[in-house]
């Protein structure tokens, strides 16, 4: 149980285009999903918290107009990288939290990640 | 400030030997602690978590972790390492709002 998928697993795009990444919780409902960015051999950097039916909460320094997040249902959140540039190339990972009534103790389950390369 | 530290960038272990991956934390209030493992070009897999209760937590794939409040540590352990355990390991703490704060990661290398 607690499987999270991401699509696509990798994408190459031209500079200036937009890319959408989907994150789905396959066997549970997730009120809250998270989006992370990871550089090679480094830790995960939380970009934003995605709440179903409301606006995402972005971490300091993350441009909300560049990284658009939509959490339209309890099983789907999307991250759109708008007007992508080479510096946006990275590994993007989402996670979904299994709700148990106490957010601090809930386990986050992670998707397999999406490798974005912007040429 | 809430933080997690993994003091070793890399840990090398011979197959069959016990392994320990270290983690220390600094949080206010009750710490909720997690261990995740990441294989190359993959997302993170949940191993175990400590919320309350028994200081020794058992998790997936034979891993366990010991919570030590006085030393503010949550070291990951396994009695007998496998080559397939070679991966990147992350310790994380959930101080508030369900967000996770990750350590910098420790690369575990198990040699046959």
mmCIF file of C-alpha atoms in Angstrom:
data_model
loop_
_atom_site.group_PDB
_atom_site.id
_atom_site.type_symbol
_atom_site.label_atom_id
_atom_site.label_comp_id
_atom_site.label_asym_id
_atom_site.label_seq_id
_atom_site.Cartn_x
_atom_site.Cartn_y
_atom_site.Cartn_z
ATOM 1 C CA UNK A 1 0.000 0.000 0.000
ATOM 2 C CA UNK A 2 0.818 3.739 -0.011
ATOM 3 C CA UNK A 3 2.081 3.922 -3.562
ATOM 4 C CA UNK A 4 2.783 7.256 -5.211
ATOM 5 C CA UNK A 5 3.412 7.610 -8.917
ATOM 6 C CA UNK A 6 4.869 10.417 -10.963
ATOM 7 C CA UNK A 7 4.592 11.105 -14.641
ATOM 8 C CA UNK A 8 6.659 11.555 -16.657
ATOM 9 C CA UNK A 9 9.727 9.880 -15.202
ATOM 10 C CA UNK A 10 11.918 12.058 -17.359
ATOM 11 C CA UNK A 11 11.410 14.943 -19.737
ATOM 12 C CA UNK A 12 13.626 17.013 -21.995
ATOM 13 C CA UNK A 13 12.327 20.358 -23.154
ATOM 14 C CA UNK A 14 13.497 23.497 -24.861
ATOM 15 C CA UNK A 15 14.170 26.665 -22.951
ATOM 16 C CA UNK A 16 11.059 28.810 -22.667
ATOM 17 C CA UNK A 17 8.543 25.989 -22.762
ATOM 18 C CA UNK A 18 6.372 24.774 -19.900
ATOM 19 C CA UNK A 19 6.419 21.307 -18.426
ATOM 20 C CA UNK A 20 3.753 19.645 -16.306
ATOM 21 C CA UNK A 21 4.575 16.884 -13.839
ATOM 22 C CA UNK A 22 1.826 14.766 -12.286
ATOM 23 C CA UNK A 23 1.867 13.173 -8.864
ATOM 24 C CA UNK A 24 -0.743 10.581 -7.975
ATOM 25 C CA UNK A 25 -1.474 8.628 -4.840
ATOM 26 C CA UNK A 26 -2.604 5.280 -6.206
ATOM 27 C CA UNK A 27 -4.136 3.496 -3.251
ATOM 28 C CA UNK A 28 -4.940 6.200 -0.751
ATOM 29 C CA UNK A 29 -6.294 9.704 -0.597
ATOM 30 C CA UNK A 30 -3.926 12.495 0.209
ATOM 31 C CA UNK A 31 -5.176 15.831 1.428
ATOM 32 C CA UNK A 32 -1.630 17.087 1.379
ATOM 33 C CA UNK A 33 1.153 16.513 -1.098
ATOM 34 C CA UNK A 34 4.610 18.001 -1.168
ATOM 35 C CA UNK A 35 6.949 18.929 -3.979
ATOM 36 C CA UNK A 36 10.702 18.683 -3.584
ATOM 37 C CA UNK A 37 13.693 19.430 -5.716
ATOM 38 C CA UNK A 38 16.903 17.483 -5.486
ATOM 39 C CA UNK A 39 20.299 18.251 -6.979
ATOM 40 C CA UNK A 40 22.818 15.469 -7.581
ATOM 41 C CA UNK A 41 24.215 13.951 -4.413
ATOM 42 C CA UNK A 42 22.292 16.451 -2.323
ATOM 43 C CA UNK A 43 19.367 16.419 0.016
ATOM 44 C CA UNK A 44 15.780 17.227 -0.851
ATOM 45 C CA UNK A 45 14.684 20.825 -0.830
ATOM 46 C CA UNK A 46 11.020 21.380 -0.083
ATOM 47 C CA UNK A 47 9.508 23.659 -2.687
ATOM 48 C CA UNK A 48 5.861 23.780 -1.689
ATOM 49 C CA UNK A 49 3.038 22.138 0.170
ATOM 50 C CA UNK A 50 0.018 21.303 -1.926
ATOM 51 C CA UNK A 51 -3.372 21.125 -0.233
ATOM 52 C CA UNK A 52 -6.399 19.723 -1.976
ATOM 53 C CA UNK A 53 -8.882 22.419 -2.839
ATOM 54 C CA UNK A 54 -6.744 25.343 -1.763
ATOM 55 C CA UNK A 55 -3.699 27.294 -2.815
ATOM 56 C CA UNK A 56 -0.289 25.802 -2.377
ATOM 57 C CA UNK A 57 2.072 27.112 0.260
ATOM 58 C CA UNK A 58 5.495 27.914 -1.138
ATOM 59 C CA UNK A 59 8.756 27.864 0.727
ATOM 60 C CA UNK A 60 10.823 30.986 0.937
ATOM 61 C CA UNK A 61 12.698 31.697 -2.241
ATOM 62 C CA UNK A 62 10.496 29.537 -4.484
ATOM 63 C CA UNK A 63 8.764 31.507 -7.225
ATOM 64 C CA UNK A 64 5.096 30.624 -7.162
ATOM 65 C CA UNK A 65 4.503 32.070 -10.622
ATOM 66 C CA UNK A 66 7.202 29.888 -12.064
ATOM 67 C CA UNK A 67 6.300 26.683 -10.273
ATOM 68 C CA UNK A 68 2.537 26.381 -10.515
ATOM 69 C CA UNK A 69 0.948 23.781 -8.294
ATOM 70 C CA UNK A 70 -2.580 22.465 -8.597
ATOM 71 C CA UNK A 71 -4.114 19.915 -6.247
ATOM 72 C CA UNK A 72 -7.417 19.284 -7.946
ATOM 73 C CA UNK A 73 -8.365 16.032 -6.258
ATOM 74 C CA UNK A 74 -7.427 13.881 -3.293
ATOM 75 C CA UNK A 75 -5.220 11.737 -5.493
ATOM 76 C CA UNK A 76 -3.620 14.165 -7.915
ATOM 77 C CA UNK A 77 -1.294 17.126 -7.655
ATOM 78 C CA UNK A 78 0.491 18.725 -10.579
ATOM 79 C CA UNK A 79 3.591 20.875 -10.788
ATOM 80 C CA UNK A 80 4.014 23.027 -13.862
ATOM 81 C CA UNK A 81 7.388 24.574 -14.514
ATOM 82 C CA UNK A 82 6.607 27.613 -16.607
ATOM 83 C CA UNK A 83 9.025 29.140 -19.078
ATOM 84 C CA UNK A 84 11.645 26.611 -18.112
ATOM 85 C CA UNK A 85 15.319 27.512 -18.300
ATOM 86 C CA UNK A 86 18.434 25.368 -18.008
ATOM 87 C CA UNK A 87 18.824 26.276 -14.341
ATOM 88 C CA UNK A 88 15.473 24.585 -13.691
ATOM 89 C CA UNK A 89 16.985 21.266 -14.707
ATOM 90 C CA UNK A 90 16.744 19.033 -11.704
ATOM 91 C CA UNK A 91 15.155 15.955 -10.159
ATOM 92 C CA UNK A 92 11.668 16.762 -8.931
ATOM 93 C CA UNK A 93 10.095 14.485 -6.355
ATOM 94 C CA UNK A 94 6.612 14.575 -4.913
ATOM 95 C CA UNK A 95 5.294 12.988 -1.784
ATOM 96 C CA UNK A 96 1.849 12.328 -0.417
ATOM 97 C CA UNK A 97 0.966 12.196 3.212
ATOM 98 C CA UNK A 98 -1.179 9.447 4.638
ATOM 99 C CA UNK A 99 -3.659 11.151 6.920
ATOM 100 C CA UNK A 100 -3.956 9.800 10.420
ATOM 101 C CA UNK A 101 -5.263 12.918 12.095
ATOM 102 C CA UNK A 102 -1.900 14.156 13.327
ATOM 103 C CA UNK A 103 0.090 15.830 10.593
ATOM 104 C CA UNK A 104 3.357 15.717 12.449
ATOM 105 C CA UNK A 105 3.387 11.954 12.783
ATOM 106 C CA UNK A 106 1.995 11.086 9.385
ATOM 107 C CA UNK A 107 4.294 9.278 7.008
ATOM 108 C CA UNK A 108 5.076 10.812 3.666
ATOM 109 C CA UNK A 109 5.334 8.407 0.746
ATOM 110 C CA UNK A 110 7.392 9.502 -2.182
ATOM 111 C CA UNK A 111 6.999 9.230 -5.896
ATOM 112 C CA UNK A 112 9.835 7.895 -8.043
ATOM 113 C CA UNK A 113 10.815 11.354 -9.217
ATOM 114 C CA UNK A 114 10.933 13.201 -12.539
ATOM 115 C CA UNK A 115 14.204 14.135 -14.177
ATOM 116 C CA UNK A 116 13.778 17.458 -15.983
ATOM 117 C CA UNK A 117 16.395 18.589 -18.470
ATOM 118 C CA UNK A 118 15.984 21.984 -20.069
ATOM 119 C CA UNK A 119 18.086 22.592 -23.167
ATOM 120 C CA UNK B 1 16.166 26.228 14.582
ATOM 121 C CA UNK B 2 14.970 22.768 13.675
ATOM 122 C CA UNK B 3 17.657 20.735 11.988
ATOM 123 C CA UNK B 4 18.943 17.273 11.265
ATOM 124 C CA UNK B 5 22.569 16.321 10.865
ATOM 125 C CA UNK B 6 24.078 13.239 9.312
ATOM 126 C CA UNK B 7 27.739 13.574 10.185
ATOM 127 C CA UNK B 8 29.024 11.028 7.678
ATOM 128 C CA UNK B 9 28.805 11.644 3.947
ATOM 129 C CA UNK B 10 29.726 8.036 3.306
ATOM 130 C CA UNK B 11 29.771 4.790 5.241
ATOM 131 C CA UNK B 12 31.611 1.742 3.969
ATOM 132 C CA UNK B 13 30.774 -1.700 5.319
ATOM 133 C CA UNK B 14 31.673 -5.237 4.370
ATOM 134 C CA UNK B 15 28.792 -7.523 3.537
ATOM 135 C CA UNK B 16 27.649 -9.457 6.583
ATOM 136 C CA UNK B 17 28.965 -6.882 9.022
ATOM 137 C CA UNK B 18 26.687 -4.689 11.119
ATOM 138 C CA UNK B 19 26.069 -1.190 9.831
ATOM 139 C CA UNK B 20 25.229 2.095 11.517
ATOM 140 C CA UNK B 21 24.224 5.317 9.822
ATOM 141 C CA UNK B 22 24.256 8.229 12.225
ATOM 142 C CA UNK B 23 21.696 10.980 12.680
ATOM 143 C CA UNK B 24 21.369 13.725 15.248
ATOM 144 C CA UNK B 25 18.588 16.240 15.510
ATOM 145 C CA UNK B 26 17.741 19.570 17.019
ATOM 146 C CA UNK B 27 14.054 20.290 17.472
ATOM 147 C CA UNK B 28 11.856 21.882 20.036
ATOM 148 C CA UNK B 29 9.087 19.769 21.445
ATOM 149 C CA UNK B 30 8.574 16.098 20.697
ATOM 150 C CA UNK B 31 10.627 14.910 17.760
ATOM 151 C CA UNK B 32 9.022 12.786 15.101
ATOM 152 C CA UNK B 33 11.890 11.090 13.309
ATOM 153 C CA UNK B 34 12.042 9.214 10.036
ATOM 154 C CA UNK B 35 14.484 7.250 7.926
ATOM 155 C CA UNK B 36 14.221 6.989 4.165
ATOM 156 C CA UNK B 37 16.387 5.244 1.574
ATOM 157 C CA UNK B 38 16.963 6.384 -1.993
ATOM 158 C CA UNK B 39 18.278 4.231 -4.802
ATOM 159 C CA UNK B 40 19.844 5.935 -7.854
ATOM 160 C CA UNK B 41 17.400 8.000 -9.891
ATOM 161 C CA UNK B 42 14.508 6.933 -7.685
ATOM 162 C CA UNK B 43 12.302 8.552 -5.106
ATOM 163 C CA UNK B 44 12.615 7.907 -1.412
ATOM 164 C CA UNK B 45 11.376 4.739 0.250
ATOM 165 C CA UNK B 46 10.110 4.864 3.797
ATOM 166 C CA UNK B 47 12.068 2.653 6.211
ATOM 167 C CA UNK B 48 10.804 3.482 9.682
ATOM 168 C CA UNK B 49 9.711 6.216 12.029
ATOM 169 C CA UNK B 50 9.756 7.063 15.713
ATOM 170 C CA UNK B 51 6.775 8.807 17.196
ATOM 171 C CA UNK B 52 6.676 7.703 20.812
ATOM 172 C CA UNK B 53 7.116 4.620 22.954
ATOM 173 C CA UNK B 54 9.848 2.036 22.616
ATOM 174 C CA UNK B 55 13.177 3.644 21.778
ATOM 175 C CA UNK B 56 14.073 0.821 19.394
ATOM 176 C CA UNK B 57 12.052 1.009 16.224
ATOM 177 C CA UNK B 58 12.000 -1.801 13.714
ATOM 178 C CA UNK B 59 11.409 -1.101 10.061
ATOM 179 C CA UNK B 60 11.590 -2.483 6.569
ATOM 180 C CA UNK B 61 14.312 -4.721 5.133
ATOM 181 C CA UNK B 62 15.702 -5.626 8.548
ATOM 182 C CA UNK B 63 16.592 -2.079 9.507
ATOM 183 C CA UNK B 64 16.051 -0.644 12.951
ATOM 184 C CA UNK B 65 16.772 2.655 14.619
ATOM 185 C CA UNK B 66 17.402 3.649 18.177
ATOM 186 C CA UNK B 67 16.022 6.861 19.563
ATOM 187 C CA UNK B 68 18.221 8.411 22.235
ATOM 188 C CA UNK B 69 16.702 11.487 23.761
ATOM 189 C CA UNK B 70 19.678 12.460 25.908
ATOM 190 C CA UNK B 71 22.023 12.342 22.939
ATOM 191 C CA UNK B 72 19.370 13.663 20.505
ATOM 192 C CA UNK B 73 20.240 10.875 18.130
ATOM 193 C CA UNK B 74 18.346 8.468 15.933
ATOM 194 C CA UNK B 75 20.924 6.139 14.413
ATOM 195 C CA UNK B 76 19.930 3.615 11.770
ATOM 196 C CA UNK B 77 21.241 0.095 12.217
ATOM 197 C CA UNK B 78 21.219 -3.305 10.634
ATOM 198 C CA UNK B 79 22.853 -6.408 12.136
ATOM 199 C CA UNK B 80 24.106 -7.826 8.837
ATOM 200 C CA UNK B 81 24.583 -5.644 5.781
ATOM 201 C CA UNK B 82 23.768 -6.742 2.252
ATOM 202 C CA UNK B 83 25.296 -5.468 -0.967
ATOM 203 C CA UNK B 84 21.784 -4.502 -2.010
ATOM 204 C CA UNK B 85 21.597 -2.117 0.960
ATOM 205 C CA UNK B 86 23.997 0.197 -0.876
ATOM 206 C CA UNK B 87 22.063 3.420 -1.376
ATOM 207 C CA UNK B 88 21.615 6.955 -0.106
ATOM 208 C CA UNK B 89 20.017 7.190 3.333
ATOM 209 C CA UNK B 90 18.184 10.209 4.670
ATOM 210 C CA UNK B 91 17.191 10.980 8.212
ATOM 211 C CA UNK B 92 14.317 13.435 8.613
ATOM 212 C CA UNK B 93 12.405 15.180 11.355
ATOM 213 C CA UNK B 94 8.846 16.440 11.266
ATOM 214 C CA UNK B 95 8.715 19.374 13.663
ATOM 215 C CA UNK B 96 5.541 21.086 12.562
ATOM 216 C CA UNK B 97 2.772 21.021 10.047
ATOM 217 C CA UNK B 98 3.806 17.700 8.655
ATOM 218 C CA UNK B 99 6.780 19.119 6.789
ATOM 219 C CA UNK B 100 9.930 17.052 6.722
ATOM 220 C CA UNK B 101 13.352 18.474 7.329
ATOM 221 C CA UNK B 102 15.994 16.210 5.840
ATOM 222 C CA UNK B 103 19.571 15.602 6.751
ATOM 223 C CA UNK B 104 22.129 15.898 4.002
ATOM 224 C CA UNK B 105 22.152 12.177 3.363
ATOM 225 C CA UNK B 106 24.671 9.401 3.888
ATOM 226 C CA UNK B 107 25.843 7.192 1.091
ATOM 227 C CA UNK B 108 26.115 3.612 2.255
ATOM 228 C CA UNK B 109 28.407 1.314 0.333
ATOM 229 C CA UNK B 110 28.375 -2.392 1.140
ATOM 230 C CA UNK B 111 31.169 -4.388 -0.459
ATOM 231 C CA UNK B 112 31.077 -8.146 -0.971
#
